[in-house]
PDB file of C-alpha atoms in Angstrom:
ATOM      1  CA  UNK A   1     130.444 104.264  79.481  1.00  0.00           C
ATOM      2  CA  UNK A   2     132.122 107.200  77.657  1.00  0.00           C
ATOM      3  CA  UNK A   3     134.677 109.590  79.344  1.00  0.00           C
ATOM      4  CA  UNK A   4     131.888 112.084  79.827  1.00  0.00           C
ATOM      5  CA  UNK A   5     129.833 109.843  82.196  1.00  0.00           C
ATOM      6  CA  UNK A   6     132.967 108.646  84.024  1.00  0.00           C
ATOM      7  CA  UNK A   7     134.084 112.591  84.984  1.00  0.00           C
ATOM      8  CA  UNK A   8     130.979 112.613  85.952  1.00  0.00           C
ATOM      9  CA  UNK A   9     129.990 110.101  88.300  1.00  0.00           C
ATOM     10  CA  UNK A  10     133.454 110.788  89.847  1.00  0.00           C
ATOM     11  CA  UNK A  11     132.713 114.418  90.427  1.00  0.00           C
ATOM     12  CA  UNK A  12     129.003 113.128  91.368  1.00  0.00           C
ATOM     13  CA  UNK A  13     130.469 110.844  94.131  1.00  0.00           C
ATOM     14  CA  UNK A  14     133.168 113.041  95.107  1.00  0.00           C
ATOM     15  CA  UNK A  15     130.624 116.296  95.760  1.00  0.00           C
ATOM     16  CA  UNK A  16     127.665 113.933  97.399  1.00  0.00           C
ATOM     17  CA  UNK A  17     130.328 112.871  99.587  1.00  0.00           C
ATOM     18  CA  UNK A  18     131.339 115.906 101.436  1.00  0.00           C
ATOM     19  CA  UNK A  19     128.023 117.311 101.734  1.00  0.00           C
ATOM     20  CA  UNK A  20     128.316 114.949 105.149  1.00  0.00           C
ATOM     21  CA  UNK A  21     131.102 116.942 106.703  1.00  0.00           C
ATOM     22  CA  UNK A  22     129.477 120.166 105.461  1.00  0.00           C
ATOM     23  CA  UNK A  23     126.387 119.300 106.898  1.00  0.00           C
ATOM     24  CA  UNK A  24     128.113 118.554 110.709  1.00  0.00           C
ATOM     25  CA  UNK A  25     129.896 122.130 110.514  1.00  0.00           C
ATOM     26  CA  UNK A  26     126.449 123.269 109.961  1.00  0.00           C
ATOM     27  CA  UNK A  27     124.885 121.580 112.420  1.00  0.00           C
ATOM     28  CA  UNK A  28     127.304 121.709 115.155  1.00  0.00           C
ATOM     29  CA  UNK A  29     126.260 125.876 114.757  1.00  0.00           C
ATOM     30  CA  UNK A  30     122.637 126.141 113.637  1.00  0.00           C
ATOM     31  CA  UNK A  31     119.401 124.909 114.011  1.00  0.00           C
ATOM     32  CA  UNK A  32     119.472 121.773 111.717  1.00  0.00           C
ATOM     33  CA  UNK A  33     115.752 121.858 110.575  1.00  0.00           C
ATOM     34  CA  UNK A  34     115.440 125.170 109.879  1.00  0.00           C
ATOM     35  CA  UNK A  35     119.138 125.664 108.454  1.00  0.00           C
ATOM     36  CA  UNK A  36     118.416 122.676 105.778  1.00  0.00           C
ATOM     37  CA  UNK A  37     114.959 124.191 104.813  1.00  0.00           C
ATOM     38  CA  UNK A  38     116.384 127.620 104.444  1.00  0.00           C
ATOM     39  CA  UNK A  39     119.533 125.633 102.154  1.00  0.00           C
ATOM     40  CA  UNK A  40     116.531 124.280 100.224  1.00  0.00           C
ATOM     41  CA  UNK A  41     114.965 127.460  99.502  1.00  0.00           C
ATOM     42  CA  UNK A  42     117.796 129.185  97.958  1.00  0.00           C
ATOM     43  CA  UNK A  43     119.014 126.573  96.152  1.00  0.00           C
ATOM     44  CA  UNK A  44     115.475 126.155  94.747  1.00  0.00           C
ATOM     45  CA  UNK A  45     114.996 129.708  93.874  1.00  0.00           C
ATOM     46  CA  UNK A  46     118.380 129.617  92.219  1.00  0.00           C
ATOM     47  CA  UNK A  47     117.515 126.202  90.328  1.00  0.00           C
ATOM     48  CA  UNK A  48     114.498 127.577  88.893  1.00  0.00           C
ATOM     49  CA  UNK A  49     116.117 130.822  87.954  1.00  0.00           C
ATOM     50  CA  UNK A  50     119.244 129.458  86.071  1.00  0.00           C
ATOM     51  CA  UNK A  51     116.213 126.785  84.370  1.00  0.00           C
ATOM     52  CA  UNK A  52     113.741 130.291  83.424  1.00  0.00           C
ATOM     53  CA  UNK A  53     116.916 131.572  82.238  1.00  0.00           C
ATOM     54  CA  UNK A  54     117.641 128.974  80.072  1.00  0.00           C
ATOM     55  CA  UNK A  55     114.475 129.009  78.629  1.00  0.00           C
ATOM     56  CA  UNK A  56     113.025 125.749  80.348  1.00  0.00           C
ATOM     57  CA  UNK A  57     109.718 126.060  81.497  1.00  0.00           C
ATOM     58  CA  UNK A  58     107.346 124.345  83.975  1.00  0.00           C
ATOM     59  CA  UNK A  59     105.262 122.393  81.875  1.00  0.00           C
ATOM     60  CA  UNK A  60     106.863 118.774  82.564  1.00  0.00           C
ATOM     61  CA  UNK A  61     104.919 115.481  82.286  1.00  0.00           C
ATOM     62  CA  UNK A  62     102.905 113.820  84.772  1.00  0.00           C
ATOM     63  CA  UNK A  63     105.802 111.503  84.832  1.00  0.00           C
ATOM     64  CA  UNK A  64     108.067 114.282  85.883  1.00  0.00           C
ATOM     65  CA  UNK A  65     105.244 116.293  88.187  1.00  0.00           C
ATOM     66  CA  UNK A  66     105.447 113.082  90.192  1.00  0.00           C
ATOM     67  CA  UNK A  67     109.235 112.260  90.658  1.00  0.00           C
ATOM     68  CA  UNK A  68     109.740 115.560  91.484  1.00  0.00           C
ATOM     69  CA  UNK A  69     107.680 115.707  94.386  1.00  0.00           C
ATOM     70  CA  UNK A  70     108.221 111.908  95.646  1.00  0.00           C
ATOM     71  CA  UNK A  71     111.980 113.006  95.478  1.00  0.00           C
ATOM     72  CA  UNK A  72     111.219 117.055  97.009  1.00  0.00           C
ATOM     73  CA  UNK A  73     109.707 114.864  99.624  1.00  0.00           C
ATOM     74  CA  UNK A  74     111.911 111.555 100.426  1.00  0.00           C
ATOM     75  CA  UNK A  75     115.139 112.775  99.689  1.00  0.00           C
ATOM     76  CA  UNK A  76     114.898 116.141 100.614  1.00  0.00           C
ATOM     77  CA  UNK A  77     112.510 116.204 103.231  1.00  0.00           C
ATOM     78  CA  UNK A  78     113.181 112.819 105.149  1.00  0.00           C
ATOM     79  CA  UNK A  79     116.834 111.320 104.048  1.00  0.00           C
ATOM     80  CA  UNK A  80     118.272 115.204 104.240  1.00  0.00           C
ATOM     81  CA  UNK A  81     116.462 116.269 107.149  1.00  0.00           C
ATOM     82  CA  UNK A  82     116.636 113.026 109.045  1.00  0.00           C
ATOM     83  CA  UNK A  83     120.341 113.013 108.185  1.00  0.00           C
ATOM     84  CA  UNK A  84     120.949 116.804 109.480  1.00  0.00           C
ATOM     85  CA  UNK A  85     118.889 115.763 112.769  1.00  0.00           C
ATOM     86  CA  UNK A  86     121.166 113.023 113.390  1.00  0.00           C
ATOM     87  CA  UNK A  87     124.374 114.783 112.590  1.00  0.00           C
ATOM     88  CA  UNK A  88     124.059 116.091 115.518  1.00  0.00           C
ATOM     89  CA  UNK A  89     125.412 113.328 117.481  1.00  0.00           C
ATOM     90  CA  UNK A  90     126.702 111.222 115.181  1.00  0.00           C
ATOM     91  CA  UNK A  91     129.794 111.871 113.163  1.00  0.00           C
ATOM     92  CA  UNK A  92     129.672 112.776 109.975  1.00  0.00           C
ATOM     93  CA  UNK A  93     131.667 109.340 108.678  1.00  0.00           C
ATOM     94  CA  UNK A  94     128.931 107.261 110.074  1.00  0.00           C
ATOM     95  CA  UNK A  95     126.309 108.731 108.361  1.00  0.00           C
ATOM     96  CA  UNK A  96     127.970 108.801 105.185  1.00  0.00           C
ATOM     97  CA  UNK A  97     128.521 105.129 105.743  1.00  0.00           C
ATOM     98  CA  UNK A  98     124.815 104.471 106.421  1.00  0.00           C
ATOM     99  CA  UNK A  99     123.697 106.458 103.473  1.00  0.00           C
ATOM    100  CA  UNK A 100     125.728 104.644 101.171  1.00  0.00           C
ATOM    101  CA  UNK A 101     123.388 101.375 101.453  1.00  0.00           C
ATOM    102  CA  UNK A 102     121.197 103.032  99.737  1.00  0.00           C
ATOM    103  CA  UNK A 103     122.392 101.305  96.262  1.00  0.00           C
ATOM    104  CA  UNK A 104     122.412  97.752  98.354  1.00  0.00           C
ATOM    105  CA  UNK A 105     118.786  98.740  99.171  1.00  0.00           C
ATOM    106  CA  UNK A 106     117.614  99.435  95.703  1.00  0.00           C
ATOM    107  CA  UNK A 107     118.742  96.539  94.918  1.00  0.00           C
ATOM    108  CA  UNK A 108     117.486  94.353  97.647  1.00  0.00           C
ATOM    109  CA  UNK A 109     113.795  96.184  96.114  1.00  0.00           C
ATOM    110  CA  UNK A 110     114.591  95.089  93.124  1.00  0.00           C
ATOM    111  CA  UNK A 111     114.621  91.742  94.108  1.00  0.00           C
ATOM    112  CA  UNK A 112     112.438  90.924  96.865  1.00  0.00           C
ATOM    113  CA  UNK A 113     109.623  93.198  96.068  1.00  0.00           C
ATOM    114  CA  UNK A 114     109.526  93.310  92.135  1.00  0.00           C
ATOM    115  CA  UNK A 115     111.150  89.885  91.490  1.00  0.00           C
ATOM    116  CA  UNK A 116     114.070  91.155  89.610  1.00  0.00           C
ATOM    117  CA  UNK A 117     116.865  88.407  88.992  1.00  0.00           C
ATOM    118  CA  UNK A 118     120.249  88.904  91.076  1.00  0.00           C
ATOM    119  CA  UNK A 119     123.051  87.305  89.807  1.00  0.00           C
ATOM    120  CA  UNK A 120     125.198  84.917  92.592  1.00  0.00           C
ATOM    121  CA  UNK A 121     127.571  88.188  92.299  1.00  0.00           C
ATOM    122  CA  UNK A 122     125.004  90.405  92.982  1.00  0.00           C
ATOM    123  CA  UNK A 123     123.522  88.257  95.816  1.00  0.00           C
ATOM    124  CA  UNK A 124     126.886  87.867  97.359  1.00  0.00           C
ATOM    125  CA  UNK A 125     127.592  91.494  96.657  1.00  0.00           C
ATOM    126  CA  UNK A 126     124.162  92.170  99.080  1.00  0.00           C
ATOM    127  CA  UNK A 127     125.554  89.569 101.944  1.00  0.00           C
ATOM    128  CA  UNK A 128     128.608  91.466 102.090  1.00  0.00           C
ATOM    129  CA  UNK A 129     127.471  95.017 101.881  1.00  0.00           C
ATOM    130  CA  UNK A 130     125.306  94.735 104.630  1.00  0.00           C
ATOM    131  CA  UNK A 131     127.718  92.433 106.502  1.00  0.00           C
ATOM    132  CA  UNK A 132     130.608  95.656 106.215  1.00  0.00           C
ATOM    133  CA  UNK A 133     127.486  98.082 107.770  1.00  0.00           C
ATOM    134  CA  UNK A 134     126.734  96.174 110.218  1.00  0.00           C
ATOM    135  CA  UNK A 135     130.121  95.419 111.421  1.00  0.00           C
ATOM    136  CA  UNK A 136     131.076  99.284 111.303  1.00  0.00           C
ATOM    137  CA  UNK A 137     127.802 100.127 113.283  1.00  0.00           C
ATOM    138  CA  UNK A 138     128.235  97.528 116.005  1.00  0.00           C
ATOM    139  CA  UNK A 139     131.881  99.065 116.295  1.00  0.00           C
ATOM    140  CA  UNK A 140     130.415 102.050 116.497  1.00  0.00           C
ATOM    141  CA  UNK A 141     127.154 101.607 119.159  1.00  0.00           C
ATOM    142  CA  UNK A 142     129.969  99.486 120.833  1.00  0.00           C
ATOM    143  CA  UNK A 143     131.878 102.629 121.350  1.00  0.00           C
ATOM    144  CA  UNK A 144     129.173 104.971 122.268  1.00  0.00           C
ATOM    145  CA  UNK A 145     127.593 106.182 119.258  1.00  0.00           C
ATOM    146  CA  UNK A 146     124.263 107.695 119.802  1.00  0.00           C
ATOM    147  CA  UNK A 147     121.533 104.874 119.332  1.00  0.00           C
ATOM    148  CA  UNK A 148     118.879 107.222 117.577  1.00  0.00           C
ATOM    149  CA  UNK A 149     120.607 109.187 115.390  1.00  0.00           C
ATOM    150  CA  UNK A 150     121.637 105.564 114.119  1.00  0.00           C
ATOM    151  CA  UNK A 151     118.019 105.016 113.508  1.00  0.00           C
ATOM    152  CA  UNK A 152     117.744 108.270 112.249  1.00  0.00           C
ATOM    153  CA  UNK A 153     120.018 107.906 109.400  1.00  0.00           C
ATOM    154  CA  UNK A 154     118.487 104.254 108.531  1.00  0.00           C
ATOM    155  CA  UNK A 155     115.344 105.641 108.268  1.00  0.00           C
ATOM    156  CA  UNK A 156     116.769 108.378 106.181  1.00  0.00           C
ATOM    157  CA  UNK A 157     118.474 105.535 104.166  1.00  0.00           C
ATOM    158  CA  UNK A 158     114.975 103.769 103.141  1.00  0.00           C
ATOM    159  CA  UNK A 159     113.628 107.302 102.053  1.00  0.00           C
ATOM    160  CA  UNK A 160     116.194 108.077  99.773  1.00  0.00           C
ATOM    161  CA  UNK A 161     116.183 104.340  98.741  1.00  0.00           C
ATOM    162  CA  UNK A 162     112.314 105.144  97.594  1.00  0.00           C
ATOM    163  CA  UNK A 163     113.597 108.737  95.970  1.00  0.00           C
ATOM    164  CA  UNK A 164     115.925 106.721  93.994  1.00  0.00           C
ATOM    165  CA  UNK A 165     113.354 104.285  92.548  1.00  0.00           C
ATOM    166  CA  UNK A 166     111.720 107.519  91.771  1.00  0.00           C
ATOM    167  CA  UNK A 167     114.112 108.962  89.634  1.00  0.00           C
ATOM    168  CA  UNK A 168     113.764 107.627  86.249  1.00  0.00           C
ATOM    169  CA  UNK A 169     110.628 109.721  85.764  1.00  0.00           C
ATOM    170  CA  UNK A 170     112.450 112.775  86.626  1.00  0.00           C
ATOM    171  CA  UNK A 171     115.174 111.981  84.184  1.00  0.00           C
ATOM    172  CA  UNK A 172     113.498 111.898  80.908  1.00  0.00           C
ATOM    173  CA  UNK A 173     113.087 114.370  78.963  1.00  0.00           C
ATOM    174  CA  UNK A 174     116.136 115.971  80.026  1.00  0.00           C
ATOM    175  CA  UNK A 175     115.255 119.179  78.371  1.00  0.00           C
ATOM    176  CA  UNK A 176     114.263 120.487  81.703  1.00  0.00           C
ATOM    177  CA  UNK A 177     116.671 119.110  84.010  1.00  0.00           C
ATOM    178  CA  UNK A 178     117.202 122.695  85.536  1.00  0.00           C
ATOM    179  CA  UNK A 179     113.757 123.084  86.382  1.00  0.00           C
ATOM    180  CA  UNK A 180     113.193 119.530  87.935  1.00  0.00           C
ATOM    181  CA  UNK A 181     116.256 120.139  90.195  1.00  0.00           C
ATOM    182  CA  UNK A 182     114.900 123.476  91.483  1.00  0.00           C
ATOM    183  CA  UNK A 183     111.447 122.487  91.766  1.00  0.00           C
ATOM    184  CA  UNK A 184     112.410 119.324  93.814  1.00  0.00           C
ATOM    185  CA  UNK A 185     114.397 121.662  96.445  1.00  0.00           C
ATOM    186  CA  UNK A 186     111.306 123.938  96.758  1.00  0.00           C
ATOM    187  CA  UNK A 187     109.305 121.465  97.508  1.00  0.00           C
ATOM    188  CA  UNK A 188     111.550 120.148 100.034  1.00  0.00           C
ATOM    189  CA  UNK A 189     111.624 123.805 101.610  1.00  0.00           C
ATOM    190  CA  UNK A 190     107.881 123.769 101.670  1.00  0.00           C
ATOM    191  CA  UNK A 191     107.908 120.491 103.648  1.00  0.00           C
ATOM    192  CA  UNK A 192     110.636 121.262 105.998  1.00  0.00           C
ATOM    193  CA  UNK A 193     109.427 124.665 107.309  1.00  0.00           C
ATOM    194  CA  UNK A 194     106.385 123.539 109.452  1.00  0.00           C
ATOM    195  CA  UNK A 195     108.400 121.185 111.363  1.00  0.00           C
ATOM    196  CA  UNK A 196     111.094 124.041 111.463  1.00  0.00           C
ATOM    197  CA  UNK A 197     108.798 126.646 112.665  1.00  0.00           C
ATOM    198  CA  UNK A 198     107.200 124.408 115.377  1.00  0.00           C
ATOM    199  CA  UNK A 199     110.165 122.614 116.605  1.00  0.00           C
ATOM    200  CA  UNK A 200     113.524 124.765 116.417  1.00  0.00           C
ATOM    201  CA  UNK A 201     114.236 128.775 117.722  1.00  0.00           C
ATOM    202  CA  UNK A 202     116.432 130.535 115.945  1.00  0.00           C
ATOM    203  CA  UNK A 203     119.681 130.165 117.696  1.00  0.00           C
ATOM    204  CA  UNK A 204     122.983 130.694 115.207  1.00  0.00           C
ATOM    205  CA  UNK A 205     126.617 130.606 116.575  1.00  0.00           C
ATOM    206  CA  UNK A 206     127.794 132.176 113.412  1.00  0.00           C
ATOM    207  CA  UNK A 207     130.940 131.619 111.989  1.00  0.00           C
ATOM    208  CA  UNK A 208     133.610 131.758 108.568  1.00  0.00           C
ATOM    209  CA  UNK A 209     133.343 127.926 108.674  1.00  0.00           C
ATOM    210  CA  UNK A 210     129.889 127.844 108.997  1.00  0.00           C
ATOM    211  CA  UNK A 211     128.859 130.212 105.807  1.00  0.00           C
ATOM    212  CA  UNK A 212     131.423 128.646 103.959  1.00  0.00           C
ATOM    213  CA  UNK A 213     129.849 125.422 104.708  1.00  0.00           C
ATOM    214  CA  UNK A 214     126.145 126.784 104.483  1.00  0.00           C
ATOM    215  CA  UNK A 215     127.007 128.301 100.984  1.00  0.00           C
ATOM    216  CA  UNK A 216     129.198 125.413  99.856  1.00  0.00           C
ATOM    217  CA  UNK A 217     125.848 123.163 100.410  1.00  0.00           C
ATOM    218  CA  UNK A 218     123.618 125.208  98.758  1.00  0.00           C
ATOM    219  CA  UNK A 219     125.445 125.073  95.498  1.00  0.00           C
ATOM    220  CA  UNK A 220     127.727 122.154  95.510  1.00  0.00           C
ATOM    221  CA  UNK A 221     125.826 119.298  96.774  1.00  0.00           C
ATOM    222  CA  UNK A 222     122.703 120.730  96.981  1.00  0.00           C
ATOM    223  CA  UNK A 223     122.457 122.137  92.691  1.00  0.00           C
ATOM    224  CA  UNK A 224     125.483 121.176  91.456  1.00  0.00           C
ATOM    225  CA  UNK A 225     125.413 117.232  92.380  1.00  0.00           C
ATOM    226  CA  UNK A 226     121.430 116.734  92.159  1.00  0.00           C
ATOM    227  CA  UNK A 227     121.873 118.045  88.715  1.00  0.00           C
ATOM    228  CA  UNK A 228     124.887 115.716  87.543  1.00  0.00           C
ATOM    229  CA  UNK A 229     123.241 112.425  88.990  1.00  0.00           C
ATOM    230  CA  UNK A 230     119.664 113.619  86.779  1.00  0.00           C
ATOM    231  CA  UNK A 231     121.879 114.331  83.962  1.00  0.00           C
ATOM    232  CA  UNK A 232     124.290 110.623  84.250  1.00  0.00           C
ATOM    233  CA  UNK A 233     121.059 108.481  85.121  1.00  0.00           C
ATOM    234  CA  UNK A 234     119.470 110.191  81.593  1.00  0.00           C
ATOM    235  CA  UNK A 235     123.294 109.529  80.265  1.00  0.00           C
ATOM    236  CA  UNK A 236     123.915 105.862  80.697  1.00  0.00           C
ATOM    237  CA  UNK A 237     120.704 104.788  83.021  1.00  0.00           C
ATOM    238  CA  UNK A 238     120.023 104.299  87.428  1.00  0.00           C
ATOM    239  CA  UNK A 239     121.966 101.104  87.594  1.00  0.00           C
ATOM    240  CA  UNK A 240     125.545 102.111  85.636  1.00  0.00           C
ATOM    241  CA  UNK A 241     124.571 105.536  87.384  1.00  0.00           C
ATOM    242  CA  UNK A 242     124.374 104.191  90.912  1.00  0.00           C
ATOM    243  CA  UNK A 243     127.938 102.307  90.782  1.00  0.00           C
ATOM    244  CA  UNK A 244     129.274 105.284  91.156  1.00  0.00           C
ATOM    245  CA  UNK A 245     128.023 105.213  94.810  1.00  0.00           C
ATOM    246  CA  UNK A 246     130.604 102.582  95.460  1.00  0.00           C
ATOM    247  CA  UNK A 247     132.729 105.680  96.324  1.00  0.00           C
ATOM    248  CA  UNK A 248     130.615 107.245  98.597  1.00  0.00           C
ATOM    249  CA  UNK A 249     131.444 105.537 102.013  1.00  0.00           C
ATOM    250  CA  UNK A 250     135.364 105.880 100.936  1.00  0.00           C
ATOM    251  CA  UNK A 251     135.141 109.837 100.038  1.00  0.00           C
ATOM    252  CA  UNK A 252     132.714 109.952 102.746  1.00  0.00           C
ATOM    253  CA  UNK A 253     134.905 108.897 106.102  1.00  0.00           C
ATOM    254  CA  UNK A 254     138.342 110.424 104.113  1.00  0.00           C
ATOM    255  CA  UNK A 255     136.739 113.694 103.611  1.00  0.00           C
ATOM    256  CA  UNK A 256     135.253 113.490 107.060  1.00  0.00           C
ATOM    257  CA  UNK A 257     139.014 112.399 108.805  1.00  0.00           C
ATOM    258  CA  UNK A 258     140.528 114.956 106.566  1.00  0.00           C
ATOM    259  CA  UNK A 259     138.571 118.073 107.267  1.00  0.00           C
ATOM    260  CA  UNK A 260     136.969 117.098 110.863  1.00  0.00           C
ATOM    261  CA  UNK A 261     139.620 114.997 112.375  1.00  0.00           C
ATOM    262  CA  UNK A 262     137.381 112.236 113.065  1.00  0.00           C
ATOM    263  CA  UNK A 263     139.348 109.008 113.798  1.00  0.00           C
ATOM    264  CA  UNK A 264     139.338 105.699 112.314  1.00  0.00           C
ATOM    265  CA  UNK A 265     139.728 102.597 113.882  1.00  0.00           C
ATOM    266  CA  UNK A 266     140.768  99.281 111.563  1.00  0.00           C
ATOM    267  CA  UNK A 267     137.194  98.191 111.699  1.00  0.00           C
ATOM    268  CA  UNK A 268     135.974 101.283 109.815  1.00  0.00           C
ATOM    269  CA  UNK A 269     138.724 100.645 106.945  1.00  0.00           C
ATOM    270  CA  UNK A 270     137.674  97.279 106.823  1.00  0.00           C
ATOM    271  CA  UNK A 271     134.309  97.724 106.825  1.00  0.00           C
ATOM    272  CA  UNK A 272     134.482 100.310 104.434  1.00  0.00           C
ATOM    273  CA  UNK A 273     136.462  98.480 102.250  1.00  0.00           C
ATOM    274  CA  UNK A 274     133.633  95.772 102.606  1.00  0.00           C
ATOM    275  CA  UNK A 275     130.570  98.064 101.814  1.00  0.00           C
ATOM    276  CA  UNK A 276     132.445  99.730  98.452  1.00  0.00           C
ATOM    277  CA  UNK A 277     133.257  96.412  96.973  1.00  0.00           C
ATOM    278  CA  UNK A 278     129.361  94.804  97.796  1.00  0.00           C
ATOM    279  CA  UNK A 279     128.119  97.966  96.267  1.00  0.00           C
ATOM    280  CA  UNK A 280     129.990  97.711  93.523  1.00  0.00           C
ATOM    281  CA  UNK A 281     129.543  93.526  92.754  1.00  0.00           C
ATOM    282  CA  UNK A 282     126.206  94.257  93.070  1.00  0.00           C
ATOM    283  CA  UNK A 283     126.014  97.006  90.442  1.00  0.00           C
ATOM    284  CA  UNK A 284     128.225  94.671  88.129  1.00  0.00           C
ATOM    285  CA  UNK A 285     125.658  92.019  87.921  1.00  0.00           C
ATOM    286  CA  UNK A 286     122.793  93.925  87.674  1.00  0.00           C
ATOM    287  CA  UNK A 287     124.389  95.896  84.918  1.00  0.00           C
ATOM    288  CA  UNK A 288     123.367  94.750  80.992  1.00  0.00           C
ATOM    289  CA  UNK A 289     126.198  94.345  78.608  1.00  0.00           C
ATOM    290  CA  UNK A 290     126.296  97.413  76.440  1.00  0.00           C
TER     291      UNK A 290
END
């Protein structure tokens, strides 16, 4: 892995991260449906500009037509907008903590459903990864967390688990990375606004903190980070890309403590601590000697 990929993935893992404390201060103020469709429609619009301006166009490959709708829809769509649901009673740590299974999932895929050999590191990486969620979230519902934004953000994990398995389509032919990024958020927009219009008014308690968060998301996490993780999985390929997620719960609940004040117990370090390192044994075995 060459210096390039490495900034990357760190900047990657370090962005993706605090779009869960963004995403809280948003929608602790807005409608979250409606907010996260409106996020996807600018950042689309923008995508596909910066792309037209670069001279990419629209014809991609069937390939590429595909991923970028499967991903529009189950990572935009259903992981995002579950996620932003959620956040609205559970803490922005917890969620980050949930999402970052999503590499343990992928892998669990991998080798239930399509028979791909797991190392003993890898399978012990799985035990324990799961072990360190599911000791954090029985901490958690112990302590009153709210039951179905839990679920919520599981479900949300398992889309973005499918997204993921979805990406290697999007990522080749990198030519037209732009567009696929700004497409995908458009298409997320276009599936988010019916259940936006039908379920949420449009009731704003508008704030600094809550532009700067709302305009942080829409270019940060929601262009700038999509973008780097289609441009490192066409670098160095999804499972060298993905142990980069390793990070995520860490940056996640820091950022979160940091910037929210939310408070962690010994069980969340631990279990942390737990999830990062199964994430990243698991990555480790799966990944081919260069």
């Amino acid at each position: 892995m060459d210096i390039r990929a490495l900034l990357g993935g760190l900047l990657f893992a370090l962005i993706w991260s605090s779009a869960f404390t963004s995403a809280r201060i948003i929608v602790e103020a807005a409608p979250p449906v409606t907010a996260l469709a409106i996020r996807f429609l600018l950042s689309g619009i923008i995508g596909v500009g910066i792309a037209l301006a670069m001279g990419q166009g629209m014809r991609l490959t069937r390939g590429q037509w595909r991923a970028v709708v499967i991903f529009g829809i189950c990572q935009n769509a259903l992981y995002l907008g579950l996620n932003f649901v959620a956040m609205q009673w559970v803490e922005a740590s917890l969620a980050a903590i949930i999402a970052s299974t999503m590499p343990l999932l992928v892998a669990a895929a991998n080798w239930g459903l399509f028979r791909d050999r797991l190392p003993p590191l890898g399978l012990a990486g799985l035990a324990a990864g799961f072990f360190g969620v599911g000791l954090i979230m029985a901490q958690r519902l112990g302590g009153g967390a709210d039951a179905l934004g839990v679920a919520l953000c599981l479900v949300g994990a398992v889309a973005l688990t499918v997204a993921t398995l979805s990406v290697r389509g999007a990522a080749s032919g990198g030519g037209s990375l732009m567009m696929i990024v700004g497409l995908q958020m458009l298409v997320g927009a276009a599936a988010l606004a019916p259940v936006a219009v039908l379920t949420e008014s449009w009731v704003v308690d508008w704030s600094v903190p809550l532009v700067v968060a709302f305009v942080y998301t829409t270019l940060m996490p929601g262009l700038l980070a999509t973008l780097i993780w289609f441009w490192l999985v066409g670098r160095i390929g999804p499972t060298r890309a993905a142990t980069f997620h390793f990070l995520n719960p860490v940056f996640g609940v820091a950022i979160a403590a940091v910037l929210l004040g939310e408070s962690l117990g010994w069980v969340d370090v631990l279990g942390v601590a737990i999830v990062a390192a199964g994430i990243l044994a698991v990555q480790l075995a799966r990944a081919k000697p260069a």
